[in-house]
Short mmCIF file of C-alpha atoms and ligand atoms in Angstrom, two decimals:
data_model
loop_
_atom_site.label_atom_id
_atom_site.label_comp_id
_atom_site.label_asym_id
_atom_site.label_seq_id
_atom_site.Cartn_x
_atom_site.Cartn_y
_atom_site.Cartn_z
CA MET A 1374 -8.61 -25.15 5.85
CA LEU A 1375 -6.19 -22.26 6.44
CA LEU A 1376 -8.33 -20.05 8.69
CA GLU A 1377 -11.41 -21.04 10.66
CA VAL A 1378 -13.40 -18.45 12.56
CA CYS A 1379 -16.16 -20.20 14.53
CA ASN A 1380 -18.99 -18.49 16.45
CA VAL A 1381 -16.72 -15.65 17.53
CA GLU A 1382 -18.07 -12.97 19.86
CA LYS A 1383 -16.36 -9.93 21.33
CA SER A 1384 -17.71 -7.32 23.69
CA TYR A 1385 -16.17 -4.35 25.48
CA PRO A 1386 -17.27 -2.67 28.72
CA LEU A 1387 -19.89 -0.05 27.99
CA ALA A 1388 -18.37 3.45 28.21
CA GLY A 1389 -19.68 5.47 31.15
CA SER A 1390 -21.29 2.47 32.84
CA GLY A 1391 -19.08 2.76 35.96
CA LEU A 1392 -15.98 0.95 37.18
CA PHE A 1393 -17.84 -1.98 38.76
CA SER A 1394 -20.56 -2.32 36.15
CA ASN A 1395 -20.56 -5.46 34.04
CA LYS A 1396 -22.59 -3.84 31.26
CA LYS A 1397 -21.04 -4.67 27.93
CA ARG A 1398 -21.42 -3.67 24.33
CA GLN A 1399 -21.30 -6.52 21.88
CA ILE A 1400 -19.03 -5.61 18.95
CA ILE A 1401 -18.68 -8.98 17.19
CA ASN A 1402 -21.76 -11.21 17.09
CA ASP A 1403 -21.51 -14.91 16.36
CA VAL A 1404 -19.17 -14.55 13.38
CA SER A 1405 -18.20 -17.72 11.50
CA PHE A 1406 -16.36 -18.13 8.22
CA SER A 1407 -13.44 -20.01 6.77
CA LEU A 1408 -10.65 -19.08 4.39
CA GLU A 1409 -8.82 -21.57 2.20
CA GLN A 1410 -5.18 -21.30 1.18
CA GLY A 1411 -5.01 -18.95 -1.82
CA ASP A 1412 -8.31 -17.22 -1.01
CA CYS A 1413 -8.66 -13.48 -0.88
CA ILE A 1414 -11.74 -12.73 1.18
CA GLY A 1415 -13.04 -9.18 1.26
CA VAL A 1416 -14.65 -7.97 4.47
CA ILE A 1417 -16.76 -4.96 3.67
CA GLY A 1418 -18.83 -2.89 6.06
CA GLU A 1419 -19.46 0.61 7.25
CA SER A 1420 -17.35 2.43 9.81
CA GLY A 1421 -17.78 1.05 13.33
CA SER A 1422 -19.24 -2.29 12.18
CA GLY A 1423 -16.39 -4.18 13.88
CA LYS A 1424 -14.06 -5.00 10.98
CA SER A 1425 -10.84 -3.93 12.70
CA THR A 1426 -11.90 -5.66 15.90
CA LEU A 1427 -12.28 -8.85 13.88
CA ALA A 1428 -8.77 -8.29 12.42
CA ARG A 1429 -7.29 -7.87 15.91
CA LEU A 1430 -8.98 -11.09 17.06
CA ILE A 1431 -7.72 -13.06 14.06
CA CYS A 1432 -4.11 -11.99 14.48
CA GLY A 1433 -4.20 -12.63 18.22
CA LEU A 1434 -3.90 -9.04 19.45
CA GLU A 1435 -7.06 -9.68 21.47
CA MET A 1436 -8.98 -12.80 22.44
CA PRO A 1437 -12.66 -13.42 21.71
CA ASN A 1438 -15.15 -13.77 24.59
CA ARG A 1439 -16.66 -16.78 22.86
CA GLY A 1440 -15.84 -19.01 19.92
CA HIS A 1441 -12.48 -19.92 18.45
CA ILE A 1442 -10.09 -18.92 15.69
CA ARG A 1443 -7.75 -21.49 14.17
CA LEU A 1444 -4.98 -21.17 11.64
CA ASN A 1445 -4.06 -24.50 10.03
CA GLY A 1446 -6.02 -26.24 12.77
CA LYS A 1447 -4.11 -24.53 15.62
CA ASN A 1448 -5.72 -22.01 17.94
CA VAL A 1449 -4.44 -18.48 17.38
CA VAL A 1450 -2.28 -17.47 20.33
CA ILE A 1451 -2.71 -14.12 22.07
CA ALA A 1452 -0.21 -11.42 21.08
CA ASP A 1453 2.06 -13.64 19.05
CA THR A 1454 1.51 -12.91 15.38
CA ARG A 1455 4.91 -14.47 14.63
CA LYS A 1456 3.91 -17.80 16.13
CA ASN A 1457 0.54 -17.37 14.47
CA HIS A 1458 2.15 -16.88 11.02
CA ILE A 1459 -0.10 -13.94 10.29
CA SER A 1460 1.03 -10.51 9.05
CA VAL A 1461 -1.04 -7.35 9.14
CA VAL A 1462 -0.88 -4.20 7.01
CA PHE A 1463 -2.77 -1.31 8.59
CA GLN A 1464 -4.33 1.80 7.10
CA ASP A 1465 -2.17 4.35 8.81
CA TYR A 1466 1.06 3.77 6.95
CA ALA A 1467 2.84 6.75 8.50
CA SER A 1468 2.55 5.36 12.02
CA SER A 1469 3.15 1.75 10.97
CA VAL A 1470 6.85 2.44 10.44
CA ASN A 1471 9.39 3.85 12.89
CA PRO A 1472 10.41 7.37 11.71
CA LEU A 1473 13.90 6.93 13.18
CA MET A 1474 14.63 3.81 11.14
CA THR A 1475 15.99 3.57 7.62
CA VAL A 1476 14.23 1.35 5.08
CA PHE A 1477 17.05 -1.14 5.60
CA GLN A 1478 16.35 -1.23 9.35
CA MET A 1479 12.55 -1.40 8.85
CA LEU A 1480 12.96 -4.50 6.70
CA SER A 1481 15.75 -6.06 8.81
CA GLU A 1482 13.47 -6.13 11.85
CA PRO A 1483 10.95 -8.78 10.66
CA LEU A 1484 13.63 -10.75 8.82
CA LEU A 1485 15.79 -11.13 11.93
CA LEU A 1486 12.82 -12.24 14.06
CA ASN A 1487 12.70 -15.63 12.39
CA GLN A 1488 16.21 -16.39 11.25
CA LYS A 1489 19.89 -15.59 11.67
CA LEU A 1490 21.24 -13.74 8.65
CA ASN A 1491 24.63 -12.12 8.20
CA ARG A 1492 24.86 -8.60 6.78
CA GLN A 1493 25.36 -9.85 3.21
CA GLN A 1494 22.40 -12.25 3.36
CA LEU A 1495 20.25 -9.55 4.96
CA ASP A 1496 21.20 -7.07 2.24
CA ALA A 1497 20.38 -9.59 -0.50
CA ARG A 1498 17.00 -10.49 1.03
CA ILE A 1499 16.08 -6.80 1.45
CA SER A 1500 17.01 -6.15 -2.20
CA GLU A 1501 14.78 -9.07 -3.15
CA LEU A 1502 11.85 -7.69 -1.12
CA LEU A 1503 12.25 -4.19 -2.58
CA LEU A 1504 12.30 -5.65 -6.09
CA LEU A 1505 9.17 -7.70 -5.36
CA ALA A 1506 7.41 -4.52 -4.23
CA GLY A 1507 8.57 -2.57 -7.30
CA LEU A 1508 10.83 -0.27 -5.26
CA PRO A 1509 14.37 0.83 -6.19
CA ASP A 1510 17.28 -0.60 -4.24
CA ASP A 1511 18.61 2.87 -3.40
CA LEU A 1512 15.73 3.41 -0.94
CA LYS A 1513 17.62 1.36 1.67
CA PRO A 1514 19.27 4.32 3.50
CA ARG A 1515 16.15 6.51 3.43
CA HIS A 1516 13.87 7.36 6.36
CA ALA A 1517 10.04 7.44 6.26
CA HIS A 1518 9.94 11.24 5.78
CA GLU A 1519 11.95 10.80 2.57
CA LEU A 1520 9.34 8.44 1.08
CA SER A 1521 5.90 8.97 -0.50
CA GLY A 1522 2.75 7.49 1.10
CA GLY A 1523 2.62 4.85 -1.63
CA GLN A 1524 6.28 3.94 -1.05
CA ILE A 1525 5.76 3.63 2.72
CA GLN A 1526 2.76 1.36 2.13
CA ARG A 1527 4.92 -0.77 -0.20
CA ILE A 1528 7.52 -1.00 2.58
CA ALA A 1529 4.73 -2.08 4.98
CA ILE A 1530 3.79 -4.78 2.44
CA CYS A 1531 7.47 -5.84 2.22
CA ARG A 1532 7.51 -6.16 6.02
CA ALA A 1533 4.33 -8.23 5.86
CA ILE A 1534 5.70 -10.71 3.32
CA ALA A 1535 9.21 -10.82 4.81
CA THR A 1536 8.30 -13.55 7.29
CA ASN A 1537 6.57 -15.79 4.71
CA PRO A 1538 3.25 -15.64 6.58
CA GLU A 1539 0.39 -18.07 5.96
CA LEU A 1540 -2.11 -15.22 5.96
CA ILE A 1541 -1.91 -11.46 5.43
CA ILE A 1542 -4.62 -9.24 6.88
CA LEU A 1543 -4.96 -5.98 4.96
CA ASP A 1544 -6.90 -3.65 7.25
CA GLU A 1545 -7.95 -0.64 5.14
CA ALA A 1546 -4.45 -0.90 3.65
CA ILE A 1547 -5.21 1.36 0.69
CA SER A 1548 -7.69 3.78 2.28
CA SER A 1549 -5.25 6.58 3.15
CA LEU A 1550 -3.70 6.71 -0.30
CA ASP A 1551 -4.68 8.87 -3.25
CA VAL A 1552 -6.62 7.12 -6.00
CA SER A 1553 -3.68 6.47 -8.33
CA SER A 1554 -1.57 5.02 -5.47
CA GLN A 1555 -4.56 2.87 -4.46
CA VAL A 1556 -4.69 1.35 -7.92
CA GLN A 1557 -0.93 0.72 -7.92
CA ILE A 1558 -1.03 -0.95 -4.49
CA LEU A 1559 -4.00 -3.11 -5.56
CA ASP A 1560 -2.01 -4.18 -8.62
CA LEU A 1561 0.97 -4.96 -6.41
CA LEU A 1562 -1.16 -7.01 -4.00
CA ALA A 1563 -2.70 -8.96 -6.89
CA ARG A 1564 0.73 -9.65 -8.39
CA LEU A 1565 2.29 -10.72 -5.06
CA LYS A 1566 -0.69 -12.94 -4.38
CA SER A 1567 -0.16 -15.00 -7.51
CA GLN A 1568 3.66 -14.79 -7.44
CA LEU A 1569 3.99 -15.91 -3.80
CA ASN A 1570 0.74 -17.89 -3.54
CA LEU A 1571 -0.50 -15.68 -0.69
CA SER A 1572 -3.84 -15.66 1.14
CA TYR A 1573 -5.45 -12.36 2.11
CA LEU A 1574 -8.21 -11.10 4.36
CA PHE A 1575 -8.92 -7.73 2.78
CA ILE A 1576 -10.82 -5.35 5.06
CA THR A 1577 -12.21 -2.27 3.37
CA HIS A 1578 -15.05 0.16 2.70
CA ASP A 1579 -14.37 -0.06 -1.00
CA ILE A 1580 -16.53 -2.55 -2.92
CA GLN A 1581 -14.69 -1.84 -6.18
CA ALA A 1582 -11.37 -2.79 -4.58
CA VAL A 1583 -13.00 -5.99 -3.29
CA ALA A 1584 -14.30 -6.79 -6.78
CA TYR A 1585 -10.81 -6.25 -8.19
CA LEU A 1586 -8.80 -8.28 -5.67
CA CYS A 1587 -11.04 -10.82 -3.93
CA ASN A 1588 -12.65 -14.11 -4.86
CA LYS A 1589 -15.16 -14.04 -1.97
CA VAL A 1590 -16.82 -11.31 0.07
CA LEU A 1591 -18.36 -11.03 3.53
CA PHE A 1592 -20.75 -8.15 4.19
CA PHE A 1593 -20.40 -6.94 7.75
CA TYR A 1594 -23.13 -4.98 9.50
CA GLN A 1595 -23.26 -4.15 13.21
CA GLY A 1596 -20.79 -6.90 14.07
CA ARG A 1597 -22.52 -9.64 12.07
CA ILE A 1598 -21.96 -11.19 8.71
CA ILE A 1599 -25.24 -10.37 7.01
CA GLU A 1600 -24.37 -11.75 3.59
CA ARG A 1601 -21.56 -13.73 1.97
CA CYS A 1602 -20.95 -14.63 -1.65
CA ASN A 1603 -18.44 -15.44 -4.35
CA ILE A 1604 -17.28 -12.36 -6.20
CA ASP A 1605 -19.04 -13.48 -9.40
CA ASP A 1606 -22.38 -13.49 -7.56
CA LEU A 1607 -22.05 -9.93 -6.21
CA VAL A 1608 -24.92 -8.62 -8.32
CA SER A 1609 -27.38 -11.08 -6.79
CA VAL A 1610 -26.88 -10.15 -3.11
CA LYS A 1611 -30.18 -10.18 -1.16
CA HIS A 1612 -29.61 -8.11 1.97
CA GLN A 1613 -30.72 -4.48 1.73
CA TYR A 1614 -27.44 -3.12 3.11
CA ALA A 1615 -25.36 -5.13 0.62
CA GLN A 1616 -27.60 -3.99 -2.24
CA ARG A 1617 -27.26 -0.37 -1.08
CA LEU A 1618 -23.49 -0.68 -1.10
CA LEU A 1619 -23.53 -2.01 -4.63
CA LYS A 1620 -25.89 0.68 -5.85
CA SER A 1621 -23.62 3.37 -4.39
CA VAL A 1622 -20.95 2.47 -6.92
CA VAL A 1623 -21.34 4.47 -10.08
CA SER A 1624 -19.61 2.17 -12.53
CA PHE A 1625 -19.22 -1.44 -11.58
CA ASP A 1626 -17.72 -4.08 -13.83
N1 ATP B 2623 -10.85 -1.54 22.89
C1 ATP B 2623 -12.11 -1.11 22.72
N2 ATP B 2623 -12.88 -0.75 23.77
C2 ATP B 2623 -14.14 -0.33 23.60
N3 ATP B 2623 -14.76 -0.20 22.40
C3 ATP B 2623 -14.03 -0.53 21.31
C4 ATP B 2623 -12.68 -1.00 21.41
N4 ATP B 2623 -12.23 -1.25 20.15
C5 ATP B 2623 -13.26 -0.94 19.32
N5 ATP B 2623 -14.32 -0.52 20.01
C6 ATP B 2623 -15.63 -0.12 19.44
O1 ATP B 2623 -16.06 -1.17 18.61
C7 ATP B 2623 -16.77 -0.65 17.48
C8 ATP B 2623 -16.21 -1.27 16.22
O2 ATP B 2623 -14.90 -0.73 15.99
P1 ATP B 2623 -13.97 -1.22 14.80
O3 ATP B 2623 -12.76 -0.35 14.79
O4 ATP B 2623 -13.77 -2.67 14.89
O5 ATP B 2623 -14.91 -0.88 13.55
P2 ATP B 2623 -14.53 -0.80 12.01
O6 ATP B 2623 -15.64 -1.46 11.28
O7 ATP B 2623 -13.16 -1.32 11.77
O8 ATP B 2623 -14.56 0.76 11.75
P3 ATP B 2623 -13.66 1.62 10.74
O9 ATP B 2623 -14.05 1.16 9.36
O10 ATP B 2623 -14.08 3.04 11.03
O11 ATP B 2623 -12.23 1.36 11.05
C9 ATP B 2623 -16.64 0.86 17.55
O12 ATP B 2623 -17.84 1.39 18.04
C10 ATP B 2623 -15.52 1.08 18.52
O13 ATP B 2623 -15.69 2.28 19.22
#
């Protein structure tokens, strides 16, 4: 099993409850699921249901209060996504890249974390990544302000795949884009998944995007998984919230 999330719980101190109060608000409630190599699992839920908190726990940016998270049988280590072999692509593409860096520098950074490459090798690997993401090679000297939102998100995806991670977490990775860029990025993610044999945890509000990209789906509600199913069984979900989500989609095929 690639990823195992077992009985995970996370709470934060309750706002306004005083410095010495131990009152807490439970954000993640007894969440368990597993992801096999090659899976793309969609995590869908409304705003504030705890999806991003779950993402931060899985990639080791925070630790759970209870339960455990294992990647390839090893416990995920706090604040070491490199050791954890997990990459993350966030929603806010503009702030996910350094505005002072060129595309070449943005892509050099993750590549040089793991290996020693000379300038020529680095240049060749960056060309390869740009090609994989459907971007022209002449973007290398450009800065973020000289790129479109869709191009920046493709660069963020290049950064995510640069380290050959075991798992990529896509946290609302298409939400800030216009509809046509969303479709293009979904196509890119689907192509990279089969080309590089990637595994994704795809966090979103968008059930149609889940239906397009994922083979399994978890419905998240108030920090709990309230329903889970294979993508082919979407129409037979039982929970009211999951049914409501499905009904909210005008055309669904
Ligand atoms: N560090 C923190 N301290 C206190 N509360 C937090 C912290 N991080 C998140 N929360 C709270 O946890 C709840 C869940 O937040 P989270 O961002 O995980 O939800 P989400 O489902 O990803 O929402 P969205 O779809 O809007 O991004 C929110 O009420 C949020 O205010």
